[in-house]
Coordinates of C-alpha atoms in Angstrom, one line a residue:
M1 CA 82.4 131.2 136.4
N2 CA 85.3 133.9 136.5
K3 CA 85.6 136.1 133.4
T4 CA 88.9 137.9 132.2
S5 CA 90.4 139.3 129.1
T6 CA 93.9 139.9 127.7
D7 CA 95.3 141.0 124.6
I8 CA 97.7 137.7 123.7
L9 CA 96.5 134.2 125.4
I10 CA 98.9 131.6 125.1
V11 CA 97.7 127.8 125.8
G12 CA 100.6 125.7 127.1
A13 CA 103.6 126.7 129.3
G14 CA 106.3 124.1 127.6
P15 CA 109.2 125.5 125.7
A16 CA 107.2 127.2 123.0
G17 CA 104.6 128.7 125.0
L18 CA 107.5 130.2 127.5
A19 CA 109.7 131.4 124.6
A20 CA 106.2 133.2 123.1
A21 CA 105.4 134.8 126.4
A22 CA 108.9 136.2 126.6
A23 CA 109.0 137.5 123.3
A24 CA 105.4 139.2 123.4
A25 CA 105.8 140.2 127.1
N26 CA 107.5 143.7 126.5
S27 CA 105.2 144.5 123.4
G28 CA 102.8 147.0 125.6
G29 CA 99.8 144.7 125.6
T30 CA 98.7 142.3 128.1
V31 CA 99.8 138.9 127.8
T32 CA 98.3 135.4 129.7
L33 CA 100.0 132.1 130.0
I34 CA 97.7 129.1 130.8
D35 CA 98.8 125.3 131.7
E36 CA 97.1 122.3 132.7
N37 CA 100.2 121.7 135.3
P38 CA 101.2 123.1 138.9
R39 CA 104.5 124.6 137.4
A40 CA 105.5 126.0 133.9
G41 CA 108.0 123.8 132.0
G42 CA 106.1 121.4 130.1
Q43 CA 107.0 117.9 129.7
I44 CA 110.3 118.7 128.7
W45 CA 111.3 120.9 131.4
R46 CA 108.9 119.1 133.8
A47 CA 110.2 120.3 137.5
E48 CA 111.6 117.8 139.3
L49 CA 110.2 117.3 143.1
G50 CA 109.5 121.0 142.5
K51 CA 112.9 122.2 141.2
I52 CA 113.4 123.4 137.7
R53 CA 117.0 122.3 136.7
S54 CA 117.2 123.4 133.2
P55 CA 119.3 126.9 132.8
A56 CA 117.3 127.7 129.7
A57 CA 113.8 127.0 131.4
S58 CA 115.1 128.9 134.5
K59 CA 115.9 132.2 132.2
F60 CA 112.5 132.0 130.2
L61 CA 110.8 131.9 133.7
R62 CA 112.9 134.9 135.0
A63 CA 111.9 137.0 131.8
L64 CA 108.3 136.1 132.5
T65 CA 108.5 137.8 136.1
Q66 CA 110.0 140.6 134.3
G67 CA 107.5 141.1 131.8
R68 CA 103.8 141.6 131.7
V69 CA 102.7 138.3 131.7
D70 CA 99.8 136.7 134.1
L71 CA 100.7 133.0 134.5
I72 CA 97.7 130.6 135.3
N73 CA 98.6 127.1 136.2
S74 CA 96.8 123.9 137.1
A75 CA 94.1 125.0 134.4
T76 CA 92.7 123.0 131.9
V77 CA 91.3 124.4 128.9
F78 CA 88.0 122.5 127.4
A79 CA 85.9 124.4 125.6
F80 CA 85.7 127.1 123.0
S81 CA 82.8 129.7 122.5
G82 CA 83.6 130.9 119.0
D83 CA 84.3 134.4 119.9
N84 CA 88.3 133.9 120.8
T85 CA 87.0 133.1 124.2
L86 CA 88.5 129.8 126.0
T87 CA 87.1 127.7 129.0
A88 CA 89.4 126.3 131.7
Q89 CA 88.7 124.1 134.6
T90 CA 90.9 125.1 137.9
P91 CA 90.9 124.2 141.4
G92 CA 88.8 127.5 142.4
G93 CA 86.4 127.1 139.7
S94 CA 86.0 127.5 136.1
I95 CA 87.4 130.8 134.1
S96 CA 86.5 132.5 130.9
I97 CA 89.1 133.9 128.8
S98 CA 88.5 136.3 126.0
C99 CA 91.6 137.5 123.9
G100 CA 92.4 139.4 120.7
K101 CA 95.1 137.1 119.6
M102 CA 95.9 133.4 120.7
I103 CA 99.0 131.3 120.5
L104 CA 98.3 127.6 120.8
A105 CA 101.5 125.7 122.3
A106 CA 99.8 122.4 123.8
G107 CA 102.8 120.3 122.7
A108 CA 102.6 116.6 122.3
R109 CA 102.2 113.4 124.0
E110 CA 103.6 109.6 123.6
R111 CA 102.2 107.3 121.0
F112 CA 101.1 103.9 122.4
L113 CA 101.0 100.9 120.3
P114 CA 99.2 98.0 121.7
F115 CA 101.2 94.6 122.1
P116 CA 99.9 91.7 124.6
G117 CA 100.9 92.5 127.9
W118 CA 101.1 96.3 127.3
T119 CA 98.5 97.2 130.1
L120 CA 100.1 95.1 132.9
P121 CA 101.4 96.6 136.2
G122 CA 105.0 97.8 135.7
V123 CA 104.7 98.5 131.9
F124 CA 105.0 102.5 131.1
G125 CA 105.2 104.9 128.6
A126 CA 108.8 106.1 128.3
G127 CA 108.0 109.7 129.3
G128 CA 105.4 108.5 131.9
L129 CA 108.1 106.4 133.9
Q130 CA 110.3 109.6 133.5
A131 CA 108.0 111.8 134.8
L132 CA 106.9 109.5 137.9
V133 CA 110.6 109.1 138.7
K134 CA 110.8 113.1 138.3
G135 CA 107.8 112.9 141.0
G136 CA 109.6 110.9 143.7
L137 CA 109.4 107.3 142.3
S138 CA 112.5 105.4 143.5
I139 CA 113.9 103.1 140.9
E140 CA 117.2 102.5 142.6
N141 CA 118.6 99.0 141.3
K142 CA 115.6 98.4 139.4
R143 CA 115.9 96.5 136.0
I144 CA 114.5 98.3 133.3
V145 CA 113.6 97.5 129.6
V146 CA 113.2 100.6 127.5
A147 CA 111.6 100.0 123.9
G148 CA 109.6 101.5 121.2
S149 CA 111.2 104.4 119.0
G150 CA 112.6 107.8 118.8
P151 CA 115.2 110.0 120.5
L152 CA 113.1 110.1 123.6
L153 CA 114.3 106.4 124.3
L154 CA 117.9 107.6 124.5
A155 CA 116.8 110.5 126.6
V156 CA 114.6 108.6 129.2
A157 CA 117.6 105.7 129.3
D158 CA 119.9 108.2 130.3
Y159 CA 117.7 109.6 132.9
L160 CA 116.8 106.2 134.5
K161 CA 120.6 105.2 134.7
T162 CA 121.6 108.6 136.2
H163 CA 118.8 107.7 138.8
G164 CA 120.0 104.3 139.9
A165 CA 118.3 101.9 137.3
T166 CA 120.0 99.1 135.7
V167 CA 119.0 99.8 131.8
L168 CA 118.9 96.3 130.4
V169 CA 118.6 97.4 126.6
I170 CA 117.3 100.0 124.4
A171 CA 115.1 98.2 121.8
E172 CA 114.6 100.5 118.8
Q173 CA 112.4 99.5 115.9
A174 CA 113.6 101.7 113.5
S175 CA 116.5 99.9 111.3
A176 CA 120.1 100.3 111.4
A177 CA 120.2 101.7 107.9
K178 CA 117.9 104.7 109.0
I179 CA 119.4 105.5 112.0
R180 CA 123.1 105.5 110.3
R181 CA 121.7 107.9 107.7
F182 CA 120.0 110.0 110.4
A183 CA 123.3 110.2 112.2
R184 CA 125.4 111.3 109.2
G185 CA 122.8 114.1 108.5
L186 CA 123.6 115.4 111.8
W187 CA 126.8 117.4 110.4
R188 CA 124.3 120.0 109.2
Q189 CA 123.3 120.8 112.7
P190 CA 126.8 120.6 114.7
E191 CA 125.4 121.3 118.1
K192 CA 122.9 118.5 117.6
M193 CA 125.8 116.0 116.7
V194 CA 127.4 117.2 119.9
Q195 CA 124.8 116.4 121.9
A196 CA 123.8 113.1 120.4
A197 CA 127.7 112.1 121.0
A198 CA 127.6 113.1 124.7
L199 CA 124.4 111.1 125.3
R200 CA 125.7 108.2 123.7
A201 CA 128.9 108.4 125.8
R202 CA 126.7 108.5 128.9
L203 CA 125.3 105.2 127.5
I204 CA 128.2 103.2 127.0
G205 CA 127.3 99.7 128.4
I206 CA 123.8 99.7 127.7
P207 CA 122.9 97.7 124.6
Y208 CA 121.3 99.8 121.9
K209 CA 119.4 97.2 119.2
P210 CA 118.1 98.7 116.4
D211 CA 115.5 96.5 114.1
T212 CA 114.3 95.6 117.8
W213 CA 110.7 95.6 119.3
I214 CA 108.8 94.1 122.0
T215 CA 106.4 91.4 121.1
R216 CA 104.7 90.3 124.4
C217 CA 104.9 90.8 128.1
R218 CA 104.0 88.4 130.7
G219 CA 103.8 88.7 134.6
P220 CA 104.3 90.3 137.0
R221 CA 105.4 87.0 138.7
V222 CA 107.4 86.3 142.1
S223 CA 110.7 85.7 141.1
K224 CA 113.7 83.8 143.0
R225 CA 114.6 87.4 144.3
L226 CA 111.1 87.3 146.3
A227 CA 110.5 90.3 143.8
R228 CA 107.7 90.8 141.3
E229 CA 109.1 90.7 137.6
L230 CA 108.1 90.9 134.3
E231 CA 109.2 88.8 131.4
V232 CA 109.3 90.9 128.2
T233 CA 110.0 89.0 124.5
I234 CA 111.8 91.1 122.0
K235 CA 112.3 90.2 118.6
S236 CA 115.3 91.2 116.4
R237 CA 116.2 90.2 113.3
G238 CA 114.2 87.3 113.0
S239 CA 114.8 85.8 116.4
S240 CA 113.5 86.1 119.9
R241 CA 114.4 86.2 123.5
V242 CA 113.0 86.8 126.8
I243 CA 114.3 89.4 129.2
E244 CA 113.2 89.6 132.9
C245 CA 112.9 93.0 134.3
D246 CA 111.5 95.2 137.2
Y247 CA 109.6 98.0 134.6
V248 CA 109.1 98.4 130.9
A249 CA 109.2 101.9 129.5
C250 CA 107.8 101.8 126.1
G251 CA 106.8 104.6 123.5
F252 CA 106.6 105.1 119.9
H253 CA 107.8 108.6 119.3
L254 CA 105.3 111.5 120.1
V255 CA 102.0 112.8 118.5
P256 CA 100.8 116.5 118.8
N257 CA 97.9 117.2 121.2
L258 CA 95.6 118.5 118.2
E259 CA 92.1 118.4 120.2
L260 CA 92.1 122.3 120.9
P261 CA 93.4 123.4 117.4
M262 CA 90.7 121.1 115.8
L263 CA 88.1 122.5 118.2
L264 CA 89.1 125.8 116.8
G265 CA 88.9 125.0 113.0
C266 CA 92.4 124.9 112.5
Q267 CA 93.7 123.5 109.2
I268 CA 95.3 120.2 110.0
R269 CA 97.8 118.5 107.4
D270 CA 99.8 115.3 107.5
G271 CA 99.2 115.0 111.5
S272 CA 100.1 118.5 112.5
V273 CA 98.7 122.1 112.3
S274 CA 99.2 123.7 109.2
V275 CA 100.9 127.1 109.8
G276 CA 102.5 130.2 107.8
D277 CA 105.6 132.0 108.0
H278 CA 104.8 133.6 111.0
Q279 CA 103.2 130.8 112.8
Q280 CA 99.6 131.9 111.7
T281 CA 97.0 129.2 111.1
S282 CA 94.1 129.0 109.0
V283 CA 92.0 130.8 111.6
R284 CA 92.1 134.5 112.0
D285 CA 94.3 135.6 115.1
V286 CA 95.3 132.2 116.1
Y287 CA 99.0 130.9 116.0
C288 CA 100.3 127.6 116.9
A289 CA 103.9 126.9 117.6
G290 CA 105.8 124.1 119.2
E291 CA 105.1 120.2 118.6
L292 CA 101.6 121.2 117.5
T293 CA 103.1 122.0 113.8
G294 CA 105.7 118.9 113.9
I295 CA 107.5 117.0 116.3
A296 CA 111.3 118.7 115.4
G297 CA 112.8 119.1 119.0
I298 CA 113.3 121.7 121.4
E299 CA 115.2 124.1 119.2
S300 CA 112.6 124.2 116.7
S301 CA 110.0 124.9 119.7
L302 CA 111.7 127.7 120.9
I303 CA 112.0 129.4 117.5
E304 CA 108.6 128.8 116.5
G305 CA 107.4 130.1 120.0
E306 CA 109.4 133.3 119.8
I307 CA 108.1 133.9 115.8
A308 CA 104.6 133.4 117.1
G309 CA 105.0 135.7 120.5
L310 CA 106.7 138.4 118.2
A311 CA 104.0 138.3 115.0
A312 CA 100.9 138.0 117.5
S313 CA 102.3 141.3 119.5
G314 CA 103.0 142.9 116.3
Q315 CA 106.6 142.5 115.8
T316 CA 106.5 141.3 112.4
E317 CA 110.0 142.7 111.4
K318 CA 111.5 140.8 114.4
A319 CA 109.6 137.8 113.5
K320 CA 110.7 138.0 109.8
T321 CA 114.7 137.7 110.6
L322 CA 114.0 134.1 112.4
I323 CA 112.2 132.4 109.6
K324 CA 115.1 130.6 108.1
K325 CA 116.6 129.5 111.3
R326 CA 113.0 128.0 111.8
D327 CA 113.1 126.5 108.4
A328 CA 116.5 124.7 109.0
A329 CA 115.1 123.3 112.7
T330 CA 112.0 122.1 111.3
G331 CA 114.1 120.2 108.5
F332 CA 115.3 118.2 111.5
G333 CA 111.6 117.3 112.4
R334 CA 110.9 115.7 108.8
A335 CA 114.3 113.8 109.1
L336 CA 113.1 112.4 112.5
D337 CA 109.7 111.5 110.9
H338 CA 111.4 109.6 108.2
T339 CA 114.0 107.7 110.4
F340 CA 111.4 106.5 113.2
A341 CA 108.4 105.7 110.8
L342 CA 106.9 102.9 112.2
R343 CA 107.6 99.4 110.4
P344 CA 104.4 97.2 109.2
E345 CA 105.3 94.2 111.7
L346 CA 104.2 96.2 114.3
K347 CA 100.6 96.1 113.2
H348 CA 100.5 92.3 113.6
L349 CA 101.7 92.4 117.5
V350 CA 97.8 92.7 118.5
E351 CA 95.8 89.5 119.2
D352 CA 92.0 89.1 119.5
D353 CA 92.1 89.6 123.2
T354 CA 94.6 92.4 123.6
L355 CA 93.0 95.3 124.9
I356 CA 93.0 98.5 122.3
C357 CA 91.0 100.8 124.4
R358 CA 92.1 100.2 128.2
C359 CA 89.9 103.0 129.8
E360 CA 86.9 101.2 128.4
D361 CA 88.2 97.5 128.2
V362 CA 87.7 97.4 124.6
S363 CA 89.7 94.5 122.7
Y364 CA 90.9 94.3 119.3
A365 CA 88.3 91.7 118.3
Q366 CA 85.5 94.1 119.3
V367 CA 87.0 96.8 116.9
K368 CA 88.9 95.3 114.3
D369 CA 85.9 95.3 111.8
F370 CA 84.8 98.7 111.8
A371 CA 85.5 101.3 109.2
T372 CA 85.7 104.2 111.4
F373 CA 86.0 105.7 114.9
R374 CA 82.8 107.0 115.2
E375 CA 81.3 103.3 114.2
A376 CA 83.8 101.8 117.0
K377 CA 82.3 104.5 119.4
L378 CA 78.9 103.8 119.0
Q379 CA 79.2 100.1 119.3
T380 CA 81.9 99.7 121.9
R381 CA 82.8 102.9 123.6
C382 CA 85.9 102.8 122.4
G383 CA 87.9 106.3 122.9
M384 CA 84.9 107.4 125.3
G385 CA 86.8 106.8 128.7
P386 CA 88.7 109.4 130.6
C387 CA 91.6 110.1 128.3
Q388 CA 89.1 110.8 125.5
G389 CA 90.8 108.5 122.9
R390 CA 94.1 110.1 123.5
V391 CA 96.0 106.8 124.0
C392 CA 93.6 104.5 121.7
G393 CA 93.1 107.0 119.2
P394 CA 96.7 107.1 117.9
A395 CA 96.8 103.5 117.9
V396 CA 93.8 102.6 116.0
E397 CA 94.6 105.3 113.5
Y398 CA 97.9 103.3 112.7
L399 CA 96.7 99.6 113.3
L400 CA 93.4 100.1 111.3
G401 CA 93.5 103.3 109.1
W402 CA 91.0 105.2 110.7
E403 CA 90.8 109.1 110.4
P404 CA 91.4 111.1 113.5
A405 CA 87.9 110.9 115.4
S406 CA 85.8 114.4 115.7
V407 CA 86.5 116.8 118.3
R408 CA 83.6 118.4 120.8
P409 CA 83.7 120.2 123.7
P410 CA 84.6 119.3 126.5
I411 CA 88.1 118.2 125.2
F412 CA 89.0 117.0 128.8
P413 CA 86.9 115.5 131.3
V414 CA 85.5 118.4 133.6
K415 CA 82.7 118.9 136.4
M416 CA 79.3 118.7 135.3
K417 CA 78.7 122.2 136.8
Y418 CA 81.3 123.9 134.7
L419 CA 79.6 122.9 131.3

């Protein structure tokens, strides 16, 4: 195992992590930025066929090359030794990194809610399908249903449309009344109002249906077009209809990647890491930034990352000047949570034979009578597959009211020789 040390270790090279690294880079200490992906940028600024197209991302990446930042890509952090030392798996072997201060910016992932047919070929997470297209999947002339909840649906629909797809409908489970109130509140943040208006203008011609959600998916079957297609049933205001399509992109907002903060012992409150004014957690010398502290958009992630980078590198006076701006940005996150809160009808989509844990083929009937995640794991292996509960965990928390499962190393599957 290779061993190294640094003054500040930042986990996650998305917007929050990049902002933290840029803020800390010229403080005089050593800064290491580690990420599991081959390139920096995270999910939001994911490189498209090797090219990062965001001007903001390019600016931060240039800043890193000019500062004292050691960037380690393709490194999956899986363990914590208890003395501010993290262990990661890389293509060349394992690496142990000890540090003085640590900034966690591990981001978020899509929330999936099971419904009959959600594991069929052609049914993707909304962000997952976007990532595949960025990686080279052709969707030219493909008919796609985008469904679920949250602003990600609009961004994904726009991206798919610009790459030649025909987006048949955007099915948003949130109510029309909540969305209207959310839109009216955007006057407090004019830049977001402009962004939302521009995005909606690009989606003219694509039906946007609030109070609408997928109840079932069947297929794929060979159609008259000699192609395989899906039959998607959507429900809207009490009535249902069937849509034929090639792909489904479905996701129900985002959930923070809390495994590493929980492993370190950081206090979790209301599904996110609890932090102070300078992004400090309940664990000494550990800071959190970005979606780990709540889903609030890229602007909030950038500000939080900058505050964490400044505070961890001793530049607290500069960090103080950003607190009001940060608080305004996180208010947007609270509005998002209220607007796109999941409706109770979604709890009743699953049937007894609907898979809950697709890694281990565990059905709803097998888990519905258990009181805790631990009981279900012991009896059914629910949450014990390759994803380690990252997909089924948030689903059963919503469907059955279970508390999040305990976290133990390794938090990601790794080769036995590294344990």
